[in-house]
Amino acid sequence: MFLMMLVAMAMNAFAQTRNFEPEYIGQVVVINADSTTTLLQKEQTAMKTSSTKFGYIPIPGSSLLDKSKVNLTVKGAESKTVLPQGRVTFIIKTGDNNKDPKDVFGIFQFEVKKGKRQYQLAEAGVLSGVKSTMTFNTVPSEAKKYGEDCYLVVIEKAEPGQYAVTTTDISQVSTFGVK
């Protein structure tokens, strides 16, 4: 009887630790080494533009040197969630996992400048032309279906830095840092 009770408790504990899915669409959880989960904080983003301002110099042709950039920016130099370097495993709730994962979410690394995190979306200049980023999938990862409406995502070798996971709305991103 005691053995059956232990088996039942173990099966119940196993079933509880197996349900790692976030509660709401757009949420991202990290699976920790001790089989617990951490919900990534969502942070507001802003589109910021900057220019080299060569166009303001009163010299003929100086405006040809002007370049403008558009960055997706998040306040603060670091995320509140810090993970160890190496393998990182997430579960992302998307509401539907029948699409190609690369079409549903993106993982990218920020550049930290002047106390904020930013990701360059576009750069334009008269002489240099236009460069734009059409993808948020810049961090190599593997994704598989998980449950009915989630993806299990693994980054095999997360390097130190600040990262974001975005789903359908880029006005908010789930952020984490790797040290």
Short mmCIF file of N, CA and C in Angstrom, two decimals:
data_model
loop_
_atom_site.label_atom_id
_atom_site.label_comp_id
_atom_site.label_asym_id
_atom_site.label_seq_id
_atom_site.Cartn_x
_atom_site.Cartn_y
_atom_site.Cartn_z
N MET A 1 0.83 -1.19 0.00
CA MET A 1 0.00 0.00 0.00
C MET A 1 0.87 1.26 0.00
N PHE A 2 1.91 1.23 0.84
CA PHE A 2 2.82 2.37 0.92
C PHE A 2 3.53 2.60 -0.42
N LEU A 3 3.93 1.52 -1.07
CA LEU A 3 4.59 1.62 -2.37
C LEU A 3 3.65 2.21 -3.42
N MET A 4 2.39 1.81 -3.41
CA MET A 4 1.42 2.35 -4.36
C MET A 4 1.20 3.85 -4.11
N MET A 5 1.18 4.24 -2.85
CA MET A 5 1.00 5.64 -2.51
C MET A 5 2.20 6.46 -2.99
N LEU A 6 3.41 5.95 -2.85
CA LEU A 6 4.61 6.63 -3.33
C LEU A 6 4.58 6.78 -4.85
N VAL A 7 4.17 5.73 -5.55
CA VAL A 7 4.09 5.78 -7.01
C VAL A 7 3.06 6.83 -7.43
N ALA A 8 1.91 6.87 -6.76
CA ALA A 8 0.87 7.85 -7.09
C ALA A 8 1.37 9.27 -6.84
N MET A 9 2.09 9.49 -5.75
CA MET A 9 2.63 10.82 -5.46
C MET A 9 3.68 11.21 -6.49
N ALA A 10 4.52 10.28 -6.88
CA ALA A 10 5.55 10.56 -7.88
C ALA A 10 4.91 10.89 -9.23
N MET A 11 3.87 10.15 -9.60
CA MET A 11 3.19 10.42 -10.87
C MET A 11 2.52 11.79 -10.84
N ASN A 12 1.93 12.16 -9.71
CA ASN A 12 1.30 13.47 -9.56
C ASN A 12 2.34 14.57 -9.64
N ALA A 13 3.47 14.41 -8.97
CA ALA A 13 4.54 15.40 -9.02
C ALA A 13 5.09 15.52 -10.43
N PHE A 14 5.26 14.40 -11.11
CA PHE A 14 5.76 14.42 -12.49
C PHE A 14 4.77 15.16 -13.40
N ALA A 15 3.49 14.91 -13.23
CA ALA A 15 2.47 15.57 -14.05
C ALA A 15 2.47 17.07 -13.81
N GLN A 16 2.67 17.49 -12.56
CA GLN A 16 2.68 18.91 -12.25
C GLN A 16 3.92 19.60 -12.82
N THR A 17 5.07 18.95 -12.79
CA THR A 17 6.27 19.60 -13.30
C THR A 17 6.32 19.58 -14.81
N ARG A 18 5.51 18.77 -15.46
CA ARG A 18 5.50 18.69 -16.91
C ARG A 18 4.68 19.81 -17.54
N ASN A 19 3.80 20.47 -16.77
CA ASN A 19 2.97 21.52 -17.34
C ASN A 19 3.68 22.86 -17.17
N PHE A 20 4.54 23.17 -18.14
CA PHE A 20 5.32 24.39 -18.09
C PHE A 20 4.68 25.53 -18.88
N GLU A 21 3.55 25.29 -19.52
CA GLU A 21 2.98 26.27 -20.44
C GLU A 21 2.63 27.58 -19.74
N PRO A 22 2.96 28.70 -20.41
CA PRO A 22 2.52 30.00 -19.88
C PRO A 22 1.00 30.08 -19.90
N GLU A 23 0.47 30.98 -19.13
CA GLU A 23 -0.99 31.08 -19.01
C GLU A 23 -1.62 31.80 -20.20
N TYR A 24 -0.97 32.86 -20.71
CA TYR A 24 -1.59 33.70 -21.74
C TYR A 24 -0.78 33.72 -23.03
N ILE A 25 -1.48 33.96 -24.14
CA ILE A 25 -0.83 34.08 -25.45
C ILE A 25 0.15 35.25 -25.41
N GLY A 26 1.33 35.01 -25.95
CA GLY A 26 2.37 36.04 -25.97
C GLY A 26 3.33 35.97 -24.80
N GLN A 27 3.02 35.14 -23.80
CA GLN A 27 3.93 35.00 -22.67
C GLN A 27 5.03 33.99 -22.98
N VAL A 28 6.17 34.19 -22.33
CA VAL A 28 7.33 33.32 -22.52
C VAL A 28 7.85 32.91 -21.15
N VAL A 29 8.07 31.61 -20.95
CA VAL A 29 8.69 31.14 -19.72
C VAL A 29 10.00 30.45 -20.06
N VAL A 30 10.95 30.57 -19.15
CA VAL A 30 12.23 29.88 -19.25
C VAL A 30 12.17 28.69 -18.32
N ILE A 31 12.63 27.54 -18.81
CA ILE A 31 12.71 26.35 -17.96
C ILE A 31 14.09 26.36 -17.32
N ASN A 32 14.10 26.46 -16.00
CA ASN A 32 15.35 26.52 -15.24
C ASN A 32 15.94 25.12 -15.05
N ALA A 33 17.19 25.07 -14.65
CA ALA A 33 17.89 23.80 -14.45
C ALA A 33 17.22 22.92 -13.40
N ASP A 34 16.55 23.54 -12.42
CA ASP A 34 15.90 22.77 -11.36
C ASP A 34 14.45 22.42 -11.69
N SER A 35 14.07 22.51 -12.98
CA SER A 35 12.73 22.18 -13.48
C SER A 35 11.64 23.13 -13.01
N THR A 36 12.02 24.32 -12.56
CA THR A 36 11.04 25.36 -12.30
C THR A 36 11.00 26.26 -13.53
N THR A 37 10.03 27.16 -13.55
CA THR A 37 9.94 28.08 -14.67
C THR A 37 10.00 29.52 -14.17
N THR A 38 10.46 30.40 -15.06
CA THR A 38 10.49 31.82 -14.78
C THR A 38 9.79 32.53 -15.93
N LEU A 39 8.77 33.30 -15.60
CA LEU A 39 8.05 34.08 -16.61
C LEU A 39 8.91 35.29 -16.96
N LEU A 40 9.21 35.45 -18.25
CA LEU A 40 9.99 36.60 -18.68
C LEU A 40 9.15 37.87 -18.60
N GLN A 41 9.78 38.93 -18.16
CA GLN A 41 9.13 40.22 -18.05
C GLN A 41 8.88 40.81 -19.43
N LYS A 42 7.68 41.35 -19.63
CA LYS A 42 7.39 42.06 -20.88
C LYS A 42 7.75 43.52 -20.67
N GLU A 43 8.43 44.07 -21.67
CA GLU A 43 8.82 45.47 -21.58
C GLU A 43 8.33 46.21 -22.81
N GLN A 44 7.96 47.48 -22.61
CA GLN A 44 7.49 48.33 -23.70
C GLN A 44 8.66 48.73 -24.59
N THR A 45 8.41 48.75 -25.89
CA THR A 45 9.43 49.20 -26.83
C THR A 45 9.01 50.54 -27.42
N ALA A 46 9.97 51.21 -28.00
CA ALA A 46 9.71 52.47 -28.71
C ALA A 46 10.56 52.48 -29.97
N MET A 47 10.03 53.05 -31.03
CA MET A 47 10.80 53.24 -32.26
C MET A 47 11.52 54.58 -32.13
N LYS A 48 12.81 54.57 -32.25
CA LYS A 48 13.61 55.79 -32.15
C LYS A 48 14.38 55.97 -33.44
N THR A 49 14.40 57.19 -33.94
CA THR A 49 15.19 57.51 -35.13
C THR A 49 16.32 58.42 -34.73
N SER A 50 17.42 58.28 -35.43
CA SER A 50 18.57 59.17 -35.20
C SER A 50 19.20 59.47 -36.54
N SER A 51 19.92 60.58 -36.57
CA SER A 51 20.56 61.03 -37.80
C SER A 51 21.96 61.53 -37.47
N THR A 52 22.86 61.42 -38.45
CA THR A 52 24.21 61.96 -38.25
C THR A 52 24.23 63.48 -38.38
N LYS A 53 23.17 64.06 -38.88
CA LYS A 53 22.95 65.51 -38.98
C LYS A 53 23.93 66.22 -39.90
N PHE A 54 24.52 65.50 -40.85
CA PHE A 54 25.38 66.16 -41.83
C PHE A 54 24.57 67.12 -42.71
N GLY A 55 23.29 66.89 -42.84
CA GLY A 55 22.43 67.75 -43.65
C GLY A 55 22.32 69.16 -43.12
N TYR A 56 22.64 69.37 -41.82
CA TYR A 56 22.57 70.71 -41.24
C TYR A 56 23.83 71.54 -41.49
N ILE A 57 24.88 70.92 -41.96
CA ILE A 57 26.13 71.65 -42.23
C ILE A 57 25.95 72.47 -43.51
N PRO A 58 26.20 73.78 -43.46
CA PRO A 58 25.96 74.63 -44.63
C PRO A 58 27.06 74.55 -45.69
N ILE A 59 27.40 73.33 -46.08
CA ILE A 59 28.39 73.11 -47.12
C ILE A 59 27.69 72.32 -48.23
N PRO A 60 27.80 72.78 -49.47
CA PRO A 60 27.14 72.04 -50.55
C PRO A 60 27.58 70.58 -50.60
N GLY A 61 26.62 69.70 -50.69
CA GLY A 61 26.89 68.27 -50.80
C GLY A 61 27.01 67.55 -49.47
N SER A 62 27.04 68.29 -48.35
CA SER A 62 27.19 67.63 -47.05
C SER A 62 25.99 66.74 -46.73
N SER A 63 24.83 67.09 -47.25
CA SER A 63 23.63 66.27 -46.97
C SER A 63 23.74 64.88 -47.59
N LEU A 64 24.64 64.72 -48.58
CA LEU A 64 24.83 63.40 -49.17
C LEU A 64 25.46 62.42 -48.18
N LEU A 65 26.12 62.94 -47.16
CA LEU A 65 26.78 62.10 -46.16
C LEU A 65 25.84 61.71 -45.01
N ASP A 66 24.68 62.35 -44.95
CA ASP A 66 23.75 62.12 -43.85
C ASP A 66 23.22 60.69 -43.88
N LYS A 67 23.14 60.08 -42.69
CA LYS A 67 22.56 58.75 -42.52
C LYS A 67 21.54 58.81 -41.39
N SER A 68 20.47 58.08 -41.56
CA SER A 68 19.45 57.97 -40.53
C SER A 68 19.28 56.50 -40.14
N LYS A 69 18.97 56.28 -38.86
CA LYS A 69 18.76 54.93 -38.35
C LYS A 69 17.43 54.87 -37.61
N VAL A 70 16.79 53.72 -37.68
CA VAL A 70 15.57 53.45 -36.91
C VAL A 70 15.88 52.26 -36.01
N ASN A 71 15.69 52.47 -34.70
CA ASN A 71 15.98 51.43 -33.72
C ASN A 71 14.74 51.11 -32.90
N LEU A 72 14.58 49.83 -32.56
CA LEU A 72 13.59 49.39 -31.59
C LEU A 72 14.30 49.49 -30.25
N THR A 73 13.77 50.27 -29.32
CA THR A 73 14.48 50.59 -28.09
C THR A 73 13.68 50.20 -26.85
N VAL A 74 14.39 49.70 -25.83
CA VAL A 74 13.81 49.38 -24.53
C VAL A 74 14.64 50.12 -23.48
N LYS A 75 13.94 50.77 -22.54
CA LYS A 75 14.63 51.51 -21.48
C LYS A 75 15.42 50.57 -20.58
N GLY A 76 16.52 51.06 -20.06
CA GLY A 76 17.35 50.30 -19.14
C GLY A 76 18.39 49.46 -19.86
N ALA A 77 19.53 49.32 -19.23
CA ALA A 77 20.65 48.60 -19.85
C ALA A 77 20.53 47.09 -19.68
N GLU A 78 19.71 46.63 -18.72
CA GLU A 78 19.63 45.19 -18.45
C GLU A 78 18.21 44.76 -18.14
N SER A 79 17.93 43.52 -18.49
CA SER A 79 16.66 42.90 -18.13
C SER A 79 16.72 42.46 -16.67
N LYS A 80 15.56 42.35 -16.05
CA LYS A 80 15.51 41.86 -14.67
C LYS A 80 15.79 40.36 -14.58
N THR A 81 15.52 39.64 -15.67
CA THR A 81 15.77 38.20 -15.70
C THR A 81 17.16 37.95 -16.26
N VAL A 82 18.02 37.33 -15.46
CA VAL A 82 19.38 37.02 -15.88
C VAL A 82 19.56 35.50 -15.85
N LEU A 83 20.06 34.96 -16.97
CA LEU A 83 20.25 33.52 -17.11
C LEU A 83 21.73 33.21 -17.28
N PRO A 84 22.13 31.99 -16.92
CA PRO A 84 23.53 31.62 -17.12
C PRO A 84 23.84 31.38 -18.59
N GLN A 85 25.08 31.58 -18.93
CA GLN A 85 25.55 31.35 -20.30
C GLN A 85 25.39 29.88 -20.67
N GLY A 86 25.10 29.59 -21.91
CA GLY A 86 24.96 28.20 -22.36
C GLY A 86 23.58 27.94 -22.92
N ARG A 87 23.07 26.76 -22.64
CA ARG A 87 21.77 26.32 -23.17
C ARG A 87 20.61 27.02 -22.45
N VAL A 88 19.68 27.57 -23.24
CA VAL A 88 18.50 28.23 -22.69
C VAL A 88 17.28 27.58 -23.34
N THR A 89 16.30 27.20 -22.52
CA THR A 89 15.08 26.56 -23.02
C THR A 89 13.87 27.39 -22.62
N PHE A 90 13.02 27.70 -23.61
CA PHE A 90 11.82 28.49 -23.39
C PHE A 90 10.59 27.71 -23.80
N ILE A 91 9.46 28.20 -23.33
CA ILE A 91 8.17 27.81 -23.89
C ILE A 91 7.44 29.11 -24.20
N ILE A 92 7.02 29.24 -25.45
CA ILE A 92 6.34 30.44 -25.91
C ILE A 92 4.91 30.06 -26.26
N LYS A 93 3.95 30.74 -25.64
CA LYS A 93 2.54 30.48 -25.94
C LYS A 93 2.10 31.41 -27.07
N THR A 94 1.71 30.81 -28.20
CA THR A 94 1.35 31.59 -29.38
C THR A 94 -0.12 31.48 -29.75
N GLY A 95 -0.83 30.56 -29.15
CA GLY A 95 -2.24 30.39 -29.48
C GLY A 95 -2.48 29.39 -30.60
N ASP A 96 -1.42 29.09 -31.35
CA ASP A 96 -1.54 28.15 -32.47
C ASP A 96 -0.13 27.72 -32.83
N ASN A 97 0.14 26.43 -32.78
CA ASN A 97 1.49 25.97 -33.13
C ASN A 97 1.51 25.17 -34.43
N ASN A 98 0.59 25.50 -35.34
CA ASN A 98 0.55 24.83 -36.63
C ASN A 98 1.31 25.59 -37.71
N LYS A 99 1.86 26.74 -37.38
CA LYS A 99 2.62 27.53 -38.34
C LYS A 99 4.10 27.29 -38.15
N ASP A 100 4.88 27.69 -39.15
CA ASP A 100 6.34 27.64 -39.03
C ASP A 100 6.74 28.56 -37.88
N PRO A 101 7.50 28.06 -36.91
CA PRO A 101 7.86 28.87 -35.74
C PRO A 101 8.52 30.20 -36.12
N LYS A 102 9.30 30.23 -37.18
CA LYS A 102 10.00 31.46 -37.58
C LYS A 102 9.02 32.53 -38.06
N ASP A 103 7.78 32.14 -38.38
CA ASP A 103 6.75 33.10 -38.78
C ASP A 103 5.95 33.62 -37.60
N VAL A 104 6.10 32.99 -36.44
CA VAL A 104 5.25 33.30 -35.29
C VAL A 104 5.98 34.10 -34.22
N PHE A 105 7.26 33.85 -34.02
CA PHE A 105 8.02 34.57 -32.99
C PHE A 105 9.43 34.81 -33.49
N GLY A 106 10.13 35.70 -32.80
CA GLY A 106 11.52 35.98 -33.13
C GLY A 106 12.33 36.17 -31.87
N ILE A 107 13.61 35.81 -31.95
CA ILE A 107 14.54 36.01 -30.84
C ILE A 107 15.70 36.82 -31.39
N PHE A 108 16.01 37.93 -30.75
CA PHE A 108 17.10 38.77 -31.22
C PHE A 108 17.90 39.32 -30.05
N GLN A 109 19.11 39.77 -30.35
CA GLN A 109 20.00 40.31 -29.33
C GLN A 109 20.06 41.82 -29.47
N PHE A 110 19.95 42.50 -28.34
CA PHE A 110 20.05 43.95 -28.30
C PHE A 110 21.51 44.40 -28.32
N GLU A 111 21.71 45.61 -28.75
CA GLU A 111 22.96 46.32 -28.55
C GLU A 111 22.70 47.29 -27.40
N VAL A 112 23.56 47.32 -26.41
CA VAL A 112 23.36 48.20 -25.25
C VAL A 112 24.18 49.46 -25.47
N LYS A 113 23.48 50.60 -25.48
CA LYS A 113 24.13 51.90 -25.67
C LYS A 113 23.45 52.94 -24.79
N LYS A 114 24.25 53.72 -24.10
CA LYS A 114 23.77 54.86 -23.32
C LYS A 114 22.61 54.47 -22.38
N GLY A 115 22.75 53.37 -21.69
CA GLY A 115 21.76 52.96 -20.71
C GLY A 115 20.46 52.43 -21.27
N LYS A 116 20.44 52.05 -22.55
CA LYS A 116 19.23 51.47 -23.12
C LYS A 116 19.61 50.34 -24.06
N ARG A 117 18.65 49.47 -24.30
CA ARG A 117 18.84 48.36 -25.22
C ARG A 117 18.18 48.72 -26.54
N GLN A 118 18.88 48.45 -27.65
CA GLN A 118 18.31 48.78 -28.94
C GLN A 118 18.65 47.73 -29.99
N TYR A 119 17.77 47.64 -30.98
CA TYR A 119 17.91 46.72 -32.09
C TYR A 119 17.65 47.52 -33.36
N GLN A 120 18.63 47.57 -34.24
CA GLN A 120 18.50 48.38 -35.45
C GLN A 120 17.58 47.72 -36.46
N LEU A 121 16.54 48.45 -36.84
CA LEU A 121 15.57 47.97 -37.82
C LEU A 121 15.90 48.44 -39.23
N ALA A 122 16.42 49.67 -39.36
CA ALA A 122 16.71 50.20 -40.69
C ALA A 122 17.78 51.28 -40.61
N GLU A 123 18.47 51.46 -41.74
CA GLU A 123 19.47 52.53 -41.89
C GLU A 123 19.35 53.04 -43.32
N ALA A 124 19.35 54.35 -43.49
CA ALA A 124 19.21 54.93 -44.83
C ALA A 124 20.15 56.10 -45.00
N GLY A 125 20.71 56.20 -46.18
CA GLY A 125 21.57 57.31 -46.55
C GLY A 125 21.55 57.49 -48.05
N VAL A 126 21.77 58.72 -48.50
CA VAL A 126 21.73 58.99 -49.93
C VAL A 126 22.79 58.17 -50.66
N LEU A 127 24.00 58.15 -50.13
CA LEU A 127 25.08 57.42 -50.80
C LEU A 127 25.11 55.94 -50.45
N SER A 128 24.72 55.62 -49.24
CA SER A 128 24.81 54.21 -48.80
C SER A 128 23.57 53.40 -49.12
N GLY A 129 22.47 54.05 -49.46
CA GLY A 129 21.24 53.32 -49.75
C GLY A 129 20.48 52.97 -48.48
N VAL A 130 19.59 52.01 -48.60
CA VAL A 130 18.74 51.62 -47.48
C VAL A 130 19.03 50.17 -47.10
N LYS A 131 19.22 49.94 -45.80
CA LYS A 131 19.34 48.60 -45.26
C LYS A 131 18.24 48.45 -44.22
N SER A 132 17.50 47.37 -44.30
CA SER A 132 16.47 47.16 -43.29
C SER A 132 16.49 45.71 -42.84
N THR A 133 16.08 45.52 -41.60
CA THR A 133 15.99 44.19 -41.01
C THR A 133 14.53 43.77 -41.11
N MET A 134 14.28 42.70 -41.81
CA MET A 134 12.91 42.24 -41.96
C MET A 134 12.62 41.04 -41.06
N THR A 135 13.56 40.66 -40.23
CA THR A 135 13.36 39.50 -39.37
C THR A 135 13.82 39.80 -37.95
N PHE A 136 13.18 39.17 -37.02
CA PHE A 136 13.60 39.23 -35.63
C PHE A 136 14.25 37.91 -35.22
N ASN A 137 14.48 37.03 -36.19
CA ASN A 137 15.09 35.72 -35.91
C ASN A 137 16.58 35.78 -36.18
N THR A 138 17.31 36.44 -35.31
CA THR A 138 18.75 36.57 -35.51
C THR A 138 19.56 35.69 -34.56
N VAL A 139 18.92 35.10 -33.58
CA VAL A 139 19.60 34.21 -32.64
C VAL A 139 19.27 32.77 -33.04
N PRO A 140 20.27 31.95 -33.34
CA PRO A 140 20.00 30.57 -33.75
C PRO A 140 19.27 29.79 -32.65
N SER A 141 18.18 29.15 -33.04
CA SER A 141 17.40 28.37 -32.08
C SER A 141 16.68 27.25 -32.81
N GLU A 142 16.26 26.27 -32.05
CA GLU A 142 15.46 25.15 -32.57
C GLU A 142 14.11 25.20 -31.87
N ALA A 143 13.03 25.02 -32.63
CA ALA A 143 11.69 25.07 -32.04
C ALA A 143 10.89 23.84 -32.45
N LYS A 144 10.12 23.34 -31.48
CA LYS A 144 9.23 22.20 -31.72
C LYS A 144 7.88 22.51 -31.08
N LYS A 145 6.85 21.87 -31.61
CA LYS A 145 5.53 22.01 -31.02
C LYS A 145 5.57 21.54 -29.57
N TYR A 146 4.81 22.23 -28.72
CA TYR A 146 4.70 21.84 -27.32
C TYR A 146 3.24 22.03 -26.93
N GLY A 147 2.59 20.99 -26.52
CA GLY A 147 1.18 21.08 -26.19
C GLY A 147 0.37 21.43 -27.42
N GLU A 148 -0.75 22.13 -27.21
CA GLU A 148 -1.62 22.46 -28.32
C GLU A 148 -1.39 23.84 -28.90
N ASP A 149 -0.78 24.75 -28.15
CA ASP A 149 -0.64 26.11 -28.66
C ASP A 149 0.66 26.78 -28.23
N CYS A 150 1.70 25.98 -28.01
CA CYS A 150 2.99 26.51 -27.59
C CYS A 150 4.11 25.93 -28.43
N TYR A 151 5.27 26.56 -28.30
CA TYR A 151 6.50 26.04 -28.91
C TYR A 151 7.54 25.89 -27.81
N LEU A 152 8.28 24.80 -27.87
CA LEU A 152 9.44 24.58 -27.02
C LEU A 152 10.64 25.04 -27.83
N VAL A 153 11.37 26.01 -27.33
CA VAL A 153 12.46 26.64 -28.07
C VAL A 153 13.76 26.47 -27.30
N VAL A 154 14.81 26.06 -28.01
CA VAL A 154 16.12 25.86 -27.37
C VAL A 154 17.16 26.68 -28.10
N ILE A 155 17.89 27.47 -27.33
CA ILE A 155 19.09 28.15 -27.81
C ILE A 155 20.24 27.35 -27.23
N GLU A 156 21.00 26.69 -28.07
CA GLU A 156 22.07 25.80 -27.58
C GLU A 156 23.20 26.54 -26.89
N LYS A 157 23.57 27.69 -27.41
CA LYS A 157 24.74 28.38 -26.87
C LYS A 157 24.46 29.88 -26.75
N ALA A 158 23.75 30.28 -25.71
CA ALA A 158 23.46 31.70 -25.49
C ALA A 158 24.71 32.38 -24.95
N GLU A 159 25.16 33.38 -25.67
CA GLU A 159 26.34 34.15 -25.28
C GLU A 159 25.91 35.31 -24.37
N PRO A 160 26.84 35.88 -23.60
CA PRO A 160 26.49 37.02 -22.75
C PRO A 160 25.92 38.17 -23.58
N GLY A 161 24.88 38.79 -23.04
CA GLY A 161 24.25 39.92 -23.71
C GLY A 161 22.81 40.07 -23.27
N GLN A 162 22.11 40.98 -23.92
CA GLN A 162 20.70 41.26 -23.64
C GLN A 162 19.86 40.81 -24.83
N TYR A 163 18.77 40.10 -24.56
CA TYR A 163 17.97 39.48 -25.61
C TYR A 163 16.49 39.84 -25.46
N ALA A 164 15.75 39.59 -26.54
CA ALA A 164 14.30 39.77 -26.52
C ALA A 164 13.64 38.68 -27.34
N VAL A 165 12.43 38.32 -26.92
CA VAL A 165 11.58 37.40 -27.66
C VAL A 165 10.33 38.21 -28.02
N THR A 166 9.99 38.20 -29.29
CA THR A 166 8.80 38.92 -29.73
C THR A 166 7.84 37.95 -30.40
N THR A 167 6.56 38.21 -30.20
CA THR A 167 5.55 37.43 -30.90
C THR A 167 4.89 38.35 -31.91
N THR A 168 3.60 38.48 -31.90
CA THR A 168 2.92 39.25 -32.95
C THR A 168 3.01 40.76 -32.77
N ASP A 169 3.24 41.24 -31.58
CA ASP A 169 3.20 42.67 -31.30
C ASP A 169 4.58 43.15 -30.86
N ILE A 170 5.24 43.96 -31.70
CA ILE A 170 6.58 44.41 -31.33
C ILE A 170 6.57 45.61 -30.39
N SER A 171 5.38 46.06 -29.97
CA SER A 171 5.33 47.15 -29.00
C SER A 171 5.67 46.65 -27.60
N GLN A 172 5.69 45.33 -27.42
CA GLN A 172 6.12 44.71 -26.17
C GLN A 172 6.97 43.50 -26.50
N VAL A 173 8.07 43.34 -25.79
CA VAL A 173 8.92 42.18 -25.98
C VAL A 173 9.22 41.57 -24.62
N SER A 174 9.43 40.25 -24.59
CA SER A 174 9.84 39.57 -23.37
C SER A 174 11.37 39.56 -23.38
N THR A 175 11.96 40.02 -22.29
CA THR A 175 13.41 40.23 -22.27
C THR A 175 14.12 39.35 -21.26
N PHE A 176 15.40 39.09 -21.54
CA PHE A 176 16.26 38.37 -20.62
C PHE A 176 17.71 38.74 -20.92
N GLY A 177 18.55 38.56 -19.93
CA GLY A 177 19.98 38.77 -20.10
C GLY A 177 20.72 37.47 -19.86
N VAL A 178 21.89 37.36 -20.44
CA VAL A 178 22.74 36.19 -20.24
C VAL A 178 24.08 36.70 -19.73
N LYS A 179 24.54 36.11 -18.61
CA LYS A 179 25.85 36.51 -18.04
C LYS A 179 26.75 35.32 -18.00
#
